[in-house]
C-alpha cells in the first residue's frame, strides 16, 4: 500500500493578476508551496522540492531582484522538504527518487539537499533550461545531481502505481504525477494547473510558455478527474491545501 504525505513548504504572496490575468490591479493573494512524499514498497519518492531556505532571509540574493519583487516569501524555518521530512523521521538520504514537475524556483529550490537521489525530469524541461537559461535559475537546478531525462510517460516502479504524465505548456517540459493505489487515484498537477478555479474556467496565468499546449494539458487533467475519478491536487490552491491531511497523516 502506498502512503502519500503532503509537505508544507511555506507560502508566496503576490499580485492576484499573476495567477488570474483578468483580476483587478492591486489585489494580493497568498498561495501555498508544496512538496509530496510518496512511500512505495520499492522506495520513497519526493515530488518537487519547494523554495531554497535562503530565500526566506535574503530573497533578492537568492531569487534575484525580479522574482523577489514579484513574490513575498511567507515561510518559517523548517517549512522546506528537509524540515518536513524530519518531522516524519526521515532524512534526505532516504529519498530514492525526486521528481521535479519543472524548474521554476518554487519547485526545485532545494534540489541540492538531495545529492543521493535520482532526479526524474522531462527531457524537454532539461533541454529548455539549458537552451534558455534566463527562464530559470541555474542555482536551483544546474547542479551535480543525478538527472535522468524522461521522454513522455514513465512508470517509475513498473507497477502502474506512480506514473509521470507530461503536462507541458506552463513550461516546455512540465510533468505531473499520477498516483494509483487501488481505488484511490490522485494526480499531483504541479503548475499544469494552479488551482481548481483555473481548471473550472480554463484560466491561463500570465506566465505561460505555450498557451495551446497548456490548455491541452488542462483538458487532459479535467478528463482524468471527470472520467476516471482521479482527485487532482493542484499546484497552489490555498483552499484545497487547507482541507488536506498534511505531514504525518497520509492522504491514503
Ligand atoms: Zn511554475
Ligand atoms: Zn509554482
Coordinates of C-alpha atoms in Angstrom, one line a residue, residues 3 9 20 47 78 81 83 91 97 110 115 122 132 139 143 152 166 178 195 204 230 235 251:
X3 CA 1.3 6.4 1.6
X9 CA 7.0 24.4 2.1
X20 CA -5.7 35.4 -12.7
X47 CA 7.6 15.3 -5.8
X78 CA 11.7 24.2 8.7
X81 CA 11.2 19.5 2.3
X83 CA 12.5 20.1 7.6
X91 CA 16.5 12.2 6.1
X97 CA 13.7 9.5 -6.5
X110 CA 16.0 22.5 -2.5
X115 CA 22.6 14.6 -3.6
X122 CA 11.3 15.5 -18.6
X132 CA 17.0 29.4 -22.4
X139 CA 21.4 27.9 -8.9
X143 CA 24.0 21.1 -10.1
X152 CA 7.0 11.2 -22.2
X166 CA 3.8 15.0 -19.4
X178 CA -0.4 10.1 -11.4
X195 CA -6.0 26.0 -8.6
X204 CA -4.2 30.5 -18.2
X230 CA -9.0 11.0 -10.2
X235 CA -0.1 23.2 -7.5
X251 CA -3.8 11.1 2.1

